[in-house]
XYZ file of N, CA and C in Angstrom:
456
model
N 2.859 -36.920 -0.974
C 2.130 -35.694 -0.775
C 2.415 -35.104 0.607
N 2.346 -35.940 1.625
C 2.562 -35.429 2.981
C 4.003 -34.997 3.198
N 4.904 -35.538 2.406
C 6.314 -35.190 2.555
C 6.665 -33.896 1.822
N 6.001 -33.596 0.723
C 6.393 -32.460 -0.100
C 5.395 -31.306 -0.078
N 4.137 -31.603 -0.245
C 3.140 -30.547 -0.392
C 2.672 -29.990 0.942
N 2.357 -30.846 1.890
C 1.812 -30.379 3.164
C 2.738 -29.449 3.941
N 4.046 -29.728 4.015
C 4.911 -28.765 4.716
C 4.907 -27.378 4.070
N 4.876 -27.327 2.736
C 4.842 -26.035 2.047
C 3.501 -25.343 2.238
N 2.429 -26.113 2.238
C 1.101 -25.532 2.470
C 1.016 -24.956 3.871
N 1.531 -25.681 4.849
C 1.509 -25.191 6.235
C 2.316 -23.907 6.368
N 3.449 -23.855 5.685
C 4.297 -22.661 5.731
C 3.589 -21.468 5.099
N 2.877 -21.695 4.008
C 2.140 -20.624 3.343
C 1.023 -20.094 4.239
N 0.294 -20.991 4.880
C -0.772 -20.583 5.801
C -0.179 -19.759 6.945
N 0.973 -20.198 7.463
C 1.637 -19.477 8.554
C 2.011 -18.061 8.120
N 2.497 -17.911 6.896
C 2.897 -16.603 6.406
C 1.686 -15.691 6.190
N 0.564 -16.243 5.736
C -0.646 -15.434 5.597
C -1.144 -15.000 6.967
N -1.049 -15.889 7.948
C -1.455 -15.543 9.301
C -0.571 -14.437 9.856
N 0.701 -14.474 9.484
C 1.641 -13.450 9.942
C 1.207 -12.054 9.503
N 0.627 -11.954 8.308
C 0.130 -10.659 7.843
C -0.916 -10.101 8.805
N -1.792 -10.964 9.279
C -2.802 -10.541 10.261
C -2.155 -10.233 11.603
N -1.215 -11.071 12.003
C -0.571 -10.901 13.304
C 0.199 -9.583 13.405
N 0.770 -9.129 12.313
C 1.518 -7.870 12.312
C 0.610 -6.705 12.699
N -0.664 -6.808 12.358
C -1.622 -5.742 12.665
C -2.111 -5.787 14.110
N -1.758 -6.819 14.851
C -2.170 -6.946 16.251
C -1.665 -5.736 17.043
N -2.494 -5.154 17.896
C -2.074 -3.971 18.668
C -0.808 -4.193 19.507
N -0.606 -5.398 20.019
C 0.602 -5.660 20.810
C 1.853 -5.640 19.939
N 1.732 -6.146 18.723
C 2.859 -6.113 17.778
C 3.125 -4.673 17.369
N 2.074 -3.939 17.079
C 2.228 -2.535 16.695
C 2.869 -1.722 17.821
N 2.552 -2.065 19.052
C 3.153 -1.385 20.200
C 4.657 -1.663 20.283
N 5.062 -2.889 19.972
C 6.495 -3.220 19.953
C 7.194 -2.369 18.899
N 6.606 -2.305 17.700
C 7.184 -1.457 16.651
C 7.240 -0.003 17.109
N 6.124 0.491 17.635
C 6.035 1.897 18.026
C 7.039 2.259 19.112
N 7.207 1.398 20.099
C 8.127 1.707 21.194
C 9.592 1.621 20.772
N 9.864 0.988 19.633
C 11.238 0.853 19.144
C 11.466 1.573 17.817
N 10.497 2.369 17.388
C 10.524 2.919 16.037
C 11.759 3.765 15.746
N 12.162 4.619 16.658
C 13.317 5.478 16.385
C 14.597 4.653 16.247
N 14.753 3.683 17.113
C 15.926 2.812 17.035
C 15.894 1.992 15.756
N 14.729 1.477 15.387
C 14.608 0.707 14.156
C 14.898 1.568 12.929
N 14.511 2.823 12.976
C 14.833 3.739 11.872
C 16.348 3.898 11.730
N 17.046 3.986 12.857
C 18.511 4.115 12.814
C 19.154 2.831 12.291
N 18.664 1.689 12.733
C 19.193 0.403 12.247
C 18.980 0.310 10.742
N 17.772 0.646 10.293
C 17.471 0.611 8.859
C 18.397 1.560 8.089
N 18.522 2.768 8.585
C 19.367 3.772 7.941
C 20.814 3.291 7.847
N 21.297 2.654 8.909
C 22.667 2.122 8.904
C 22.876 1.106 7.790
N 21.822 0.361 7.449
C 21.934 -0.661 6.413
C 21.757 -0.138 5.002
N 21.279 1.079 4.868
C 21.031 1.649 3.536
C 22.325 2.177 2.926
N 22.580 1.866 1.665
C 23.825 2.320 1.031
C 23.837 3.819 0.738
N 22.667 4.382 0.469
C 22.570 5.807 0.158
C 21.785 6.475 1.273
N 22.433 7.417 1.936
C 21.798 8.114 3.057
C 20.993 9.303 2.544
N 19.910 9.568 3.214
C 19.052 10.691 2.849
C 18.377 11.179 4.122
N 18.017 12.449 4.158
C 17.372 12.959 5.371
C 15.907 12.543 5.470
N 15.339 11.978 4.407
C 13.974 11.458 4.429
C 14.014 9.934 4.373
N 13.441 9.323 5.377
C 13.440 7.868 5.485
C 12.806 7.205 4.264
N 11.759 7.808 3.742
C 11.051 7.197 2.606
C 11.871 7.197 1.320
N 12.988 7.902 1.296
C 13.849 7.909 0.106
C 14.997 6.895 0.233
N 15.097 6.250 1.395
C 16.160 5.265 1.604
C 15.625 3.862 1.342
N 16.527 2.978 0.956
C 16.149 1.594 0.694
C 17.380 0.697 0.816
N 17.110 -0.596 0.929
C 18.157 -1.610 0.904
C 17.836 -2.608 -0.198
N 18.864 -3.157 -0.792
C 18.701 -4.312 -1.668
C 19.076 -5.534 -0.840
N 18.880 -6.716 -1.403
C 19.104 -7.944 -0.651
C 20.490 -8.004 -0.015
N 21.521 -7.656 -0.762
C 22.885 -7.716 -0.217
C 23.066 -6.784 0.976
N 22.446 -5.615 0.924
C 22.526 -4.669 2.045
C 21.850 -5.249 3.283
N 20.674 -5.840 3.073
C 19.923 -6.436 4.178
C 20.717 -7.592 4.792
N 21.287 -8.430 3.936
C 22.088 -9.565 4.407
C 23.282 -9.062 5.212
N 23.955 -8.045 4.723
C 25.112 -7.477 5.421
C 24.708 -6.914 6.777
N 23.598 -6.206 6.819
C 23.124 -5.641 8.081
C 22.853 -6.738 9.113
N 22.155 -7.767 8.702
C 21.827 -8.863 9.625
C 23.108 -9.557 10.085
N 24.046 -9.717 9.171
C 25.327 -10.332 9.515
C 26.115 -9.457 10.492
N 26.161 -8.150 10.245
C 26.883 -7.225 11.126
C 26.282 -7.188 12.528
N 24.993 -7.423 12.622
C 24.321 -7.428 13.925
C 24.493 -8.756 14.656
N 25.200 -9.694 14.029
C 25.501 -10.969 14.676
C 24.345 -11.945 14.718
N 23.373 -11.762 13.839
C 22.195 -12.632 13.874
C 22.319 -13.879 13.003
N 23.311 -13.902 12.121
C 23.501 -15.093 11.286
C 24.275 -16.136 12.079
N 23.541 -16.956 12.785
C 24.191 -17.995 13.571
C 23.201 -19.100 13.881
N 23.733 -20.259 14.168
C 22.850 -21.371 14.511
C 22.169 -21.127 15.852
N 22.793 -20.378 16.741
C 22.170 -20.114 18.039
C 20.920 -19.249 17.899
N 20.891 -18.390 16.881
C 19.703 -17.557 16.641
C 18.737 -18.216 15.659
N 19.168 -19.324 15.069
C 18.369 -20.042 14.071
C 18.019 -19.161 12.875
N 18.929 -18.266 12.538
C 18.748 -17.433 11.352
C 19.883 -17.755 10.387
N 19.499 -18.289 9.245
C 20.471 -18.646 8.210
C 20.393 -17.619 7.084
N 21.313 -17.714 6.158
C 21.271 -16.841 4.980
C 19.957 -17.062 4.220
N 19.512 -18.309 4.179
C 18.253 -18.624 3.488
C 17.069 -17.939 4.183
N 17.083 -17.898 5.506
C 16.012 -17.232 6.258
C 16.011 -15.739 5.955
N 17.187 -15.132 5.882
C 17.287 -13.704 5.577
C 16.767 -13.438 4.166
N 17.153 -14.275 3.208
C 16.665 -14.112 1.833
C 15.153 -14.282 1.779
N 14.652 -15.286 2.476
C 13.213 -15.533 2.510
C 12.465 -14.328 3.091
N 12.988 -13.764 4.174
C 12.352 -12.601 4.798
C 12.356 -11.412 3.841
N 13.452 -11.216 3.137
C 13.549 -10.114 2.177
C 12.514 -10.287 1.067
N 12.494 -11.462 0.470
C 11.569 -11.728 -0.637
C 10.124 -11.634 -0.158
N 9.843 -12.205 1.002
C 8.479 -12.173 1.539
C 8.009 -10.732 1.747
N 8.902 -9.883 2.208
C 8.529 -8.482 2.453
C 8.249 -7.728 1.150
N 8.681 -8.282 0.041
C 8.531 -7.621 -1.257
C 7.253 -8.014 -1.994
N 6.423 -8.847 -1.395
C 5.228 -9.322 -2.108
C 4.315 -8.138 -2.451
N 3.823 -8.184 -3.652
C 2.934 -7.126 -4.139
C 2.047 -7.732 -5.227
N 0.981 -7.042 -5.532
C 0.177 -7.425 -6.688
C 0.105 -6.227 -7.623
N 0.150 -6.514 -8.900
C 0.094 -5.457 -9.902
C -1.288 -5.467 -10.530
N -1.933 -4.314 -10.559
C -3.286 -4.259 -11.101
C -3.349 -3.641 -12.504
N -2.372 -2.832 -12.869
C -2.391 -2.224 -14.203
C -1.008 -2.311 -14.832
N -0.990 -2.268 -16.145
C 0.291 -2.329 -16.856
C 1.131 -1.084 -16.614
N 0.506 0.043 -16.349
C 1.238 1.289 -16.107
C 2.097 1.201 -14.850
N 1.672 0.397 -13.900
C 2.396 0.287 -12.637
C 3.507 -0.759 -12.674
N 3.514 -1.619 -13.679
C 4.435 -2.752 -13.706
C 5.891 -2.324 -13.615
N 6.322 -1.374 -14.430
C 7.732 -0.965 -14.440
C 8.149 -0.387 -13.087
N 7.326 0.502 -12.542
C 7.628 1.104 -11.237
C 7.641 0.033 -10.148
N 6.712 -0.903 -10.253
C 6.644 -1.955 -9.256
C 7.833 -2.908 -9.349
N 8.296 -3.204 -10.553
C 9.467 -4.064 -10.714
C 10.674 -3.452 -10.024
N 10.823 -2.141 -10.135
C 11.912 -1.451 -9.444
C 11.731 -1.554 -7.939
N 10.503 -1.365 -7.461
C 10.270 -1.406 -6.015
C 10.487 -2.803 -5.447
N 10.301 -3.835 -6.270
C 10.524 -5.206 -5.796
C 12.002 -5.504 -5.566
N 12.857 -4.668 -6.076
C 14.291 -4.843 -5.886
C 14.809 -4.020 -4.715
N 13.936 -3.223 -4.103
C 14.341 -2.328 -3.023
C 13.435 -2.513 -1.812
N 14.061 -2.655 -0.658
C 13.314 -2.795 0.582
C 13.207 -1.437 1.255
N 11.974 -0.966 1.446
C 11.807 0.293 2.171
C 11.668 0.003 3.672
N 11.482 1.033 4.458
C 11.453 0.874 5.907
C 10.322 -0.035 6.375
N 9.151 0.125 5.803
C 8.010 -0.685 6.246
C 8.163 -2.141 5.831
N 8.787 -2.373 4.690
C 9.101 -3.746 4.288
C 10.164 -4.333 5.214
N 11.074 -3.511 5.661
C 12.090 -3.922 6.636
C 11.406 -4.420 7.914
N 10.400 -3.696 8.374
C 9.669 -4.113 9.576
C 8.963 -5.448 9.357
N 8.393 -5.637 8.173
C 7.738 -6.905 7.850
C 8.754 -8.043 7.815
N 9.916 -7.801 7.229
C 10.957 -8.818 7.149
C 11.409 -9.226 8.549
N 11.511 -8.258 9.452
C 11.885 -8.572 10.832
C 10.856 -9.480 11.483
N 9.579 -9.260 11.187
C 8.526 -10.109 11.762
C 8.692 -11.553 11.310
N 8.948 -11.766 10.021
C 9.131 -13.140 9.530
C 10.391 -13.762 10.126
N 11.451 -12.983 10.235
C 12.675 -13.509 10.849
C 12.424 -13.884 12.306
N 11.634 -13.094 13.012
C 11.317 -13.393 14.407
C 10.554 -14.716 14.509
N 9.639 -14.942 13.580
C 8.877 -16.199 13.560
C 9.819 -17.368 13.309
N 10.701 -17.236 12.326
C 11.635 -18.326 12.005
C 12.628 -18.563 13.149
N 13.022 -17.500 13.809
C 13.984 -17.586 14.911
C 13.394 -18.353 16.100
N 12.089 -18.298 16.240
C 11.401 -18.928 17.376
C 10.383 -19.949 16.890
N 10.814 -20.823 15.997
C 9.882 -21.757 15.373
C 9.839 -23.131 16.041
N 10.709 -23.381 16.996
C 10.728 -24.681 17.668
C 9.524 -24.786 18.612
N 8.564 -25.688 18.297
C 7.352 -25.768 19.122
C 7.618 -26.239 20.554
N 8.681 -26.986 20.756
C 8.989 -27.472 22.108
C 9.616 -26.378 22.962
N 10.452 -25.557 22.345
C 11.141 -24.497 23.079
C 10.301 -23.230 23.194
N 9.543 -22.918 22.144
C 8.828 -21.639 22.113
C 7.317 -21.780 22.233
N 6.815 -23.002 22.145
C 5.383 -23.231 22.316
C 4.540 -22.295 21.476
N 3.615 -21.652 22.105
C 2.704 -20.728 21.420
C 3.093 -19.277 21.695
N 4.384 -19.002 21.705
C 4.868 -17.639 21.962
C 4.249 -16.686 20.939
N 3.615 -15.612 21.400
C 3.005 -14.672 20.459
C 4.058 -13.867 19.694
N 3.644 -13.357 18.541
C 4.555 -12.627 17.667
C 5.195 -11.438 18.368
N 4.461 -10.709 19.178
C 5.047 -9.520 19.797
C 6.223 -9.880 20.708
N 6.171 -11.029 21.364
C 7.304 -11.463 22.192
C 8.482 -11.890 21.332
N 8.206 -12.599 20.247
C 9.269 -13.010 19.329
C 9.964 -11.780 18.740
N 9.160 -10.806 18.380
C 9.687 -9.583 17.778
C 10.529 -8.788 18.773
N 10.081 -8.710 20.018
C 10.865 -8.009 21.053
C 12.239 -8.627 21.217
N 12.308 -9.946 21.218
C 13.590 -10.641 21.353
C 14.501 -10.337 20.171
N 13.939 -10.413 18.951
C 14.746 -10.120 17.760
C 15.252 -8.681 17.784
N 14.395 -7.746 18.119
C 14.801 -6.337 18.160
C 15.889 -6.123 19.207
N 15.788 -6.791 20.355
C 16.844 -6.697 21.359
C 18.184 -7.169 20.807
N 18.166 -8.218 19.989
C 19.404 -8.711 19.374
C 19.939 -7.732 18.327
N 19.024 -7.038 17.644
C 19.445 -6.059 16.637
C 20.164 -4.860 17.253
N 19.779 -4.532 18.460
C 20.328 -3.351 19.117
C 21.590 -3.737 19.805
C-alpha cells in the first residue's frame, strides 16, 4: 500500500492544492506581468493562427513541440515528455453536467486553450522544482517565474 497507493494519493492532493495556489495573488501577478509574452508564446505553438486568442488552441503534439522548441525537455530542467503530457492532460480536466454538453466538451478536451496553457505551465513549474532538498518550500509564484524565464 505504501509503495503504490500513497505516492499517487500524495500526488493527487498536491494537484488539488495547485488549483488553489494558482488563484494566489502572487501567482496571478506573475501571470499578469508576463501575459503579453505568454500570449505570443501560446500563439507561436498554435497550428492555426487567428486574430482572436480565444479562437486559437493547441493539441498535445503542438504543446509538446512548443516545449521542445523552447529547450525545456531536458534532464537539467527535470521536464520529461511524460511531464509535458501530464501537464496537458491535467489542464484539460472538466466535469460534464448535462448530456447536451458532452459532445462539445469532448472536442474541448482535445484542445488546449490559452487559460489551460497557463494551468499546464503551473503544473510543469511544480514538477520542474519538485526536489525538496534543492527547492524546499519554494512558493508556486517563484517556480512559475523561473519556468516563464526559460520559455522566453
